[in-house]
């Protein structure tokens, strides 16, 4: 009888033992990684004494409507000296004429034209490189044609953060708020991604940034040989560049609300799936420690949720252990995320956390499994 009891005990308690181990992994990321951002005191940089000249670079491929809607908000930033370079990359719509009209009104707008070559196909990285080479100033600020700064102090905030020994500034770019579950998921995923890369930057181990709101010095770009190390893949002009060039001392974050840049989100599940597939393809080239770090975070969360169900099925009489593990994790998330969501101005998503968190981890995990090694065909 004692022998049988031991077998029964070992067999049935393994799931709960693994569940508690996974809970510890999750609590580490929530409390000790994201906790850094939760405790971070947001500061404004727009009153910085130095106002270095800035080159804002935007790549446009068939973006006539977005340029008409958003370019003005970038050209009308309140800053002493800056230029806006729009790289018109083989557009077949009316982008060229939209830019001509803007150029007639704004002397600090410069347009770089790239003509399509029948035998030469290139990605956004090539267009960005052409824009950077054309830039007159040593400080570069990247954004996209479908982006809109949330204030006229955006440029001052991002440029002000690039002082002293800093060579990289990681900004934040939320998506516009629309009705529907897809928009909530996209905004949640964007918040989660920002929460992660901002927290690790505060930890001294920046691993990515987003090209919708990213600043770095022209000197750093050429010192790191631009996008040369990953020019063979279409994506990664932002996260892979940061991953390769960030170090413990040269990165700053800018998350004062005036530094935010809003962007138009995907509106269909198909387009969102393709977007996440593109991001998954770039992550395979991250540094080994960053891949391990992100992998542990993702897999431990997926296994945690999976084992919640498995544990209850295998040993239902101890259902309260699974419930306690779930509630401990959720409570820690709410305590830490509340301050972060307030900083990132997405507090409305907090009530959706139990649903979105579960959906997010499984969606991202399976999207990544299917697309990590898929060859990308889109311009970006």
Coordinates of C-alpha atoms in Angstrom, one line a residue:
X1 CA 0.0 0.0 0.0
X2 CA 2.7 2.6 0.9
X3 CA 4.4 1.8 -2.5
X4 CA 1.2 2.4 -4.4
X5 CA 0.6 5.7 -2.4
X6 CA 4.1 6.9 -3.4
X7 CA 3.4 6.2 -7.1
X8 CA 0.1 7.9 -6.9
X9 CA 1.5 10.9 -5.1
X10 CA 4.4 11.4 -7.5
X11 CA 2.3 10.9 -10.6
X12 CA -0.5 13.3 -9.6
X13 CA 1.6 16.0 -8.0
X14 CA 4.0 16.5 -10.8
X15 CA 1.6 18.9 -12.7
X16 CA 1.2 21.1 -9.6
X17 CA 4.9 21.1 -8.9
X18 CA 5.6 22.3 -12.5
X19 CA 2.8 24.8 -12.2
X20 CA 4.3 26.4 -9.1
X21 CA 7.8 26.4 -10.8
X22 CA 6.3 28.2 -13.8
X23 CA 4.5 30.6 -11.5
X24 CA 7.9 31.6 -10.0
X25 CA 9.3 32.3 -13.5
X26 CA 6.3 34.5 -14.3
X27 CA 6.5 36.4 -11.0
X28 CA 10.2 37.1 -11.8
X29 CA 9.3 38.8 -15.1
X30 CA 6.3 40.6 -13.6
X31 CA 7.8 41.9 -10.4
X32 CA 11.5 42.3 -11.2
X33 CA 11.5 43.1 -14.9
X34 CA 8.2 45.0 -15.5
X35 CA 8.4 46.3 -12.0
X36 CA 11.3 48.5 -13.0
X37 CA 9.0 50.3 -15.5
X38 CA 6.2 50.4 -12.9
X39 CA 8.4 52.3 -10.5
X40 CA 10.1 54.5 -13.1
X41 CA 9.4 58.2 -12.7
X42 CA 8.5 59.6 -16.1
X43 CA 10.5 62.7 -17.1
X44 CA 10.2 65.3 -19.8
X45 CA 13.1 66.2 -22.0
X46 CA 11.6 69.1 -24.0
X47 CA 13.3 71.7 -21.8
X48 CA 16.8 70.4 -22.4
X49 CA 19.3 73.2 -22.8
X50 CA 20.8 71.7 -26.0
X51 CA 18.7 71.7 -29.1
X52 CA 20.6 69.8 -31.7
X53 CA 19.5 69.9 -35.3
X54 CA 17.4 66.8 -36.3
X55 CA 16.6 64.9 -39.4
X56 CA 13.2 63.2 -39.3
X57 CA 13.1 60.3 -41.8
X58 CA 10.0 58.7 -43.2
X59 CA 9.8 56.0 -45.9
X60 CA 6.7 56.0 -48.1
X61 CA 5.5 53.3 -50.5
X62 CA 2.1 54.1 -51.8
X63 CA 1.2 56.2 -48.8
X64 CA -0.7 59.2 -50.4
X65 CA -3.6 59.1 -48.0
X66 CA -1.5 58.7 -44.9
X67 CA 0.9 61.5 -45.9
X68 CA -2.0 63.8 -46.6
X69 CA -3.4 63.0 -43.1
X70 CA -0.3 62.9 -40.9
X71 CA 2.7 64.6 -42.6
X72 CA 1.5 68.1 -41.6
X73 CA 1.7 67.2 -37.8
X74 CA 5.4 66.2 -38.3
X75 CA 6.3 69.3 -40.4
X76 CA 4.7 71.6 -37.8
X77 CA 6.7 70.5 -34.8
X78 CA 7.9 73.3 -32.5
X79 CA 11.6 72.9 -32.7
X80 CA 14.4 75.3 -33.7
X81 CA 16.1 73.4 -36.5
X82 CA 14.9 70.3 -38.2
X83 CA 14.3 68.8 -41.6
X84 CA 11.8 66.1 -42.7
X85 CA 13.1 63.7 -45.3
X86 CA 10.4 61.5 -47.0
X87 CA 11.8 58.7 -49.1
X88 CA 9.3 58.0 -51.9
X89 CA 10.1 54.4 -52.5
X90 CA 8.8 53.3 -55.9
X91 CA 5.2 54.5 -55.2
X92 CA 2.7 53.9 -58.0
X93 CA -0.1 56.1 -56.5
X94 CA -0.2 59.9 -56.1
X95 CA 2.5 60.1 -53.4
X96 CA 4.8 62.1 -55.6
X97 CA 2.2 64.8 -56.2
X98 CA 1.2 64.9 -52.6
X99 CA 4.8 65.5 -51.6
X100 CA 5.2 68.2 -54.3
X101 CA 2.3 70.0 -52.8
X102 CA 3.7 69.8 -49.2
X103 CA 7.1 70.9 -50.5
X104 CA 5.6 74.1 -51.9
X105 CA 4.4 75.0 -48.4
X106 CA 7.3 73.7 -46.2
X107 CA 10.8 74.6 -47.1
X108 CA 12.3 72.1 -44.6
X109 CA 10.7 69.1 -46.4
X110 CA 13.1 67.2 -48.6
X111 CA 12.1 64.3 -50.9
X112 CA 14.3 61.5 -51.9
X113 CA 13.0 59.6 -55.0
X114 CA 13.8 55.9 -55.5
X115 CA 12.8 54.6 -59.0
X116 CA 11.8 51.0 -59.4
X117 CA 14.4 48.8 -61.2
X118 CA 13.1 45.8 -63.2
X119 CA 15.8 43.5 -61.9
X120 CA 16.6 45.0 -58.5
X121 CA 14.1 44.5 -55.7
X122 CA 14.8 46.1 -52.3
X123 CA 13.2 46.4 -48.9
X124 CA 12.4 49.3 -46.5
X125 CA 16.0 49.1 -45.2
X126 CA 17.4 50.3 -48.5
X127 CA 15.0 53.2 -48.5
X128 CA 15.9 54.1 -45.0
X129 CA 19.6 54.0 -45.8
X130 CA 19.1 56.4 -48.7
X131 CA 17.2 58.7 -46.4
X132 CA 19.9 58.5 -43.7
X133 CA 22.7 59.2 -46.3
X134 CA 20.7 62.3 -47.5
X135 CA 20.3 63.6 -44.0
X136 CA 22.1 66.9 -43.2
X137 CA 22.0 66.5 -39.4
X138 CA 23.7 64.1 -37.0
X139 CA 20.6 63.2 -35.0
X140 CA 18.1 61.0 -36.8
X141 CA 14.4 60.5 -35.8
X142 CA 12.5 57.6 -37.4
X143 CA 8.8 57.3 -37.9
X144 CA 6.3 56.0 -40.5
X145 CA 3.9 57.6 -42.9
X146 CA 0.9 56.4 -41.0
X147 CA 2.0 57.9 -37.7
X148 CA 1.0 61.1 -35.9
X149 CA 2.8 62.7 -33.0
X150 CA 0.5 63.3 -30.0
X151 CA 1.9 66.8 -29.6
X152 CA 4.1 69.5 -31.3
X153 CA 6.7 68.8 -28.6
X154 CA 7.4 65.2 -29.9
X155 CA 10.6 66.2 -31.6
X156 CA 11.8 68.2 -28.6
X157 CA 11.2 65.2 -26.3
X158 CA 13.0 62.7 -28.4
X159 CA 15.9 65.0 -29.3
X160 CA 16.2 66.1 -25.7
X161 CA 16.7 62.5 -24.5
X162 CA 19.7 62.1 -26.9
X163 CA 22.1 63.9 -24.7
X164 CA 25.6 63.2 -23.3
X165 CA 26.7 59.6 -24.0
X166 CA 23.3 58.5 -25.2
X167 CA 23.1 57.3 -28.8
X168 CA 19.7 55.6 -28.9
X169 CA 16.3 56.8 -27.7
X170 CA 13.5 54.3 -27.5
X171 CA 10.1 56.0 -27.9
X172 CA 6.6 54.6 -27.5
X173 CA 4.0 54.3 -30.3
X174 CA 0.5 53.2 -29.3
X175 CA -2.2 52.5 -31.9
X176 CA -5.4 54.5 -32.4
X177 CA -8.3 53.2 -30.3
X178 CA -11.2 51.7 -32.3
X179 CA -14.1 49.6 -31.3
X180 CA -13.8 45.8 -31.4
X181 CA -11.8 42.9 -29.9
X182 CA -9.1 43.0 -32.6
X183 CA -8.2 46.5 -31.8
X184 CA -8.1 45.7 -28.1
X185 CA -5.8 42.8 -28.8
X186 CA -3.5 44.9 -31.0
X187 CA -3.3 47.6 -28.4
X188 CA -2.6 45.1 -25.7
X189 CA 0.1 43.4 -27.7
X190 CA 1.7 46.7 -28.5
X191 CA 1.6 47.7 -24.8
X192 CA 3.0 44.4 -23.7
X193 CA 5.9 44.7 -26.3
X194 CA 6.6 48.3 -25.2
X195 CA 6.4 47.3 -21.5
X196 CA 9.0 44.6 -22.2
X197 CA 11.6 46.6 -24.3
X198 CA 11.3 49.7 -22.1
X199 CA 11.7 47.6 -18.9
X200 CA 14.8 45.8 -20.2
X201 CA 16.2 49.2 -21.4
X202 CA 15.9 50.4 -17.8
X203 CA 17.6 47.2 -16.7
X204 CA 20.6 48.1 -19.0
X205 CA 19.8 45.4 -21.5
X206 CA 17.9 47.0 -24.4
X207 CA 17.0 44.5 -27.0
X208 CA 14.6 46.2 -29.4
X209 CA 12.7 49.4 -30.3
X210 CA 10.0 50.3 -32.8
X211 CA 10.6 52.2 -36.0
X212 CA 7.5 54.3 -35.5
X213 CA 9.3 56.3 -32.8
X214 CA 13.0 55.7 -32.6
X215 CA 16.0 58.1 -32.5
X216 CA 19.7 57.5 -32.9
X217 CA 22.8 59.3 -34.0
X218 CA 24.0 59.2 -37.6
X219 CA 27.4 58.3 -36.2
X220 CA 26.1 55.2 -34.5
X221 CA 24.4 54.1 -37.8
X222 CA 27.6 54.2 -39.8
X223 CA 29.7 52.9 -36.9
X224 CA 27.5 49.8 -36.7
X225 CA 27.5 49.5 -40.6
X226 CA 23.8 50.3 -40.8
X227 CA 21.6 47.4 -41.6
X228 CA 24.4 45.4 -43.3
X229 CA 24.3 42.4 -40.9
X230 CA 20.6 41.8 -41.6
X231 CA 20.0 43.3 -45.0
X232 CA 19.1 39.9 -46.3
X233 CA 15.7 39.9 -44.4
X234 CA 13.0 42.5 -45.1
X235 CA 12.1 43.3 -41.5
X236 CA 14.2 44.4 -38.6
X237 CA 15.1 47.9 -39.5
X238 CA 14.2 48.9 -36.0
X239 CA 14.4 46.0 -33.6
X240 CA 17.5 44.3 -35.1
X241 CA 19.3 47.7 -35.3
X242 CA 18.7 48.3 -31.6
X243 CA 19.6 44.7 -30.8
X244 CA 22.9 45.0 -32.5
X245 CA 23.9 48.5 -31.4
X246 CA 22.5 49.1 -27.9
X247 CA 24.7 48.7 -24.8
X248 CA 24.3 49.4 -21.1
X249 CA 25.2 53.1 -21.4
X250 CA 24.0 54.4 -24.7
X251 CA 20.2 54.0 -24.4
X252 CA 17.5 56.3 -23.1
X253 CA 13.8 55.9 -23.0
X254 CA 11.3 58.7 -23.7
X255 CA 7.7 58.0 -22.5
X256 CA 6.5 61.4 -21.5
X257 CA 3.0 61.7 -23.2
X258 CA 4.3 64.5 -25.5
X259 CA 6.8 62.0 -26.9
X260 CA 4.2 59.5 -28.0
X261 CA 3.5 58.8 -31.7
X262 CA 0.1 57.3 -32.5
X263 CA -0.3 55.0 -35.5
X264 CA -3.0 53.4 -37.5
X265 CA -3.6 49.8 -36.5
X266 CA -4.4 46.8 -38.7
X267 CA -8.2 46.4 -39.1
X268 CA -8.4 42.8 -40.3
X269 CA -7.2 39.5 -38.7
X270 CA -5.4 38.6 -41.9
X271 CA -3.3 41.8 -42.0
X272 CA -2.5 41.6 -38.3
X273 CA -1.4 38.0 -38.7
X274 CA 1.0 39.0 -41.6
X275 CA 2.3 41.8 -39.4
X276 CA 3.1 39.5 -36.5
X277 CA 4.6 37.0 -38.9
X278 CA 7.0 39.6 -40.1
X279 CA 8.1 40.5 -36.6
X280 CA 8.6 36.8 -35.8
X281 CA 10.9 36.5 -38.7
X282 CA 13.2 39.2 -37.4
X283 CA 13.4 37.9 -33.8
X284 CA 15.4 34.8 -34.9
X285 CA 18.4 37.1 -35.4
X286 CA 18.4 38.6 -31.9
X287 CA 21.4 38.0 -29.7
X288 CA 21.3 34.6 -28.0
X289 CA 20.6 35.9 -24.5
X290 CA 17.7 37.9 -25.8
X291 CA 16.2 35.0 -27.6
X292 CA 16.5 32.9 -24.5
X293 CA 15.1 35.6 -22.3
X294 CA 12.1 36.2 -24.5
X295 CA 11.6 32.5 -25.1
X296 CA 11.5 31.7 -21.4
X297 CA 9.0 34.5 -20.8
X298 CA 6.7 33.3 -23.6
X299 CA 6.9 29.6 -23.1
X300 CA 6.6 29.7 -19.3
X301 CA 3.4 31.8 -19.7
X302 CA 1.9 29.3 -22.3
X303 CA 2.8 26.3 -20.2
X304 CA 1.5 28.0 -17.0
X305 CA -1.9 28.5 -18.6
X306 CA -1.9 24.9 -20.1
X307 CA -0.9 23.4 -16.8
X308 CA -3.7 25.2 -15.0
X309 CA -6.1 23.1 -17.0
X310 CA -4.1 19.9 -16.9
X311 CA -3.6 20.0 -13.2
X312 CA -7.3 20.4 -12.5
X313 CA -8.1 17.5 -14.9
X314 CA -5.5 15.1 -13.3
X315 CA -6.1 16.0 -9.7
X316 CA -9.5 17.8 -9.4
X317 CA -9.6 17.6 -5.6
X318 CA -6.7 20.1 -5.5
X319 CA -8.4 22.6 -7.8
X320 CA -7.8 25.4 -5.3
X321 CA -4.0 25.1 -5.8
X322 CA -4.5 25.9 -9.5
X323 CA -6.9 28.7 -8.7
X324 CA -4.5 30.2 -6.1
X325 CA -1.6 30.1 -8.6
X326 CA -3.7 31.9 -11.2
X327 CA -5.0 34.5 -8.8
X328 CA -1.5 35.2 -7.4
X329 CA -0.1 35.8 -10.9
X330 CA -3.1 38.0 -11.9
X331 CA -3.0 40.0 -8.7
X332 CA 0.7 40.7 -9.2
X333 CA 0.0 41.7 -12.8
X334 CA -2.7 44.1 -11.7
X335 CA -0.5 45.7 -9.1
X336 CA 2.4 46.2 -11.5
X337 CA 0.6 46.8 -14.8
X338 CA -1.8 49.4 -13.3
X339 CA 1.0 52.0 -13.0
X340 CA 2.5 51.0 -16.4
X341 CA -0.8 51.2 -18.2
X342 CA -1.3 54.7 -16.7
X343 CA 2.1 55.8 -17.9
X344 CA 1.3 54.4 -21.4
X345 CA -2.2 55.8 -21.4
X346 CA -4.0 52.4 -21.9
X347 CA -5.8 52.1 -18.6
X348 CA -9.0 51.0 -20.3
X349 CA -7.3 47.7 -21.2
X350 CA -6.7 46.7 -17.5
X351 CA -10.2 45.3 -17.1
X352 CA -9.6 43.1 -20.1
X353 CA -6.3 41.8 -18.8
X354 CA -7.5 38.2 -17.9
X355 CA -8.9 37.6 -21.4
X356 CA -6.3 39.5 -23.5
X357 CA -3.4 38.0 -21.6
X358 CA -4.5 34.4 -22.3
X359 CA -5.3 35.1 -25.9
X360 CA -2.1 37.1 -26.5
X361 CA 0.3 34.4 -25.3
X362 CA -1.3 31.6 -27.4
X363 CA -1.8 33.7 -30.5
X364 CA 1.8 35.1 -30.4
X365 CA 3.2 31.6 -29.7
X366 CA 1.5 29.8 -32.5
X367 CA 2.1 32.7 -35.0
X368 CA 5.8 32.6 -34.2
X369 CA 6.0 28.8 -34.5
X370 CA 4.5 29.0 -38.0
X371 CA 6.4 32.0 -39.2
X372 CA 9.8 32.2 -37.7
X373 CA 11.5 30.7 -40.7
X374 CA 9.1 31.9 -43.4
X375 CA 10.5 34.0 -46.2
X376 CA 8.9 37.4 -46.2
X377 CA 7.7 39.1 -49.4
X378 CA 6.2 42.4 -48.3
X379 CA 8.1 45.8 -48.6
X380 CA 8.5 46.2 -44.9

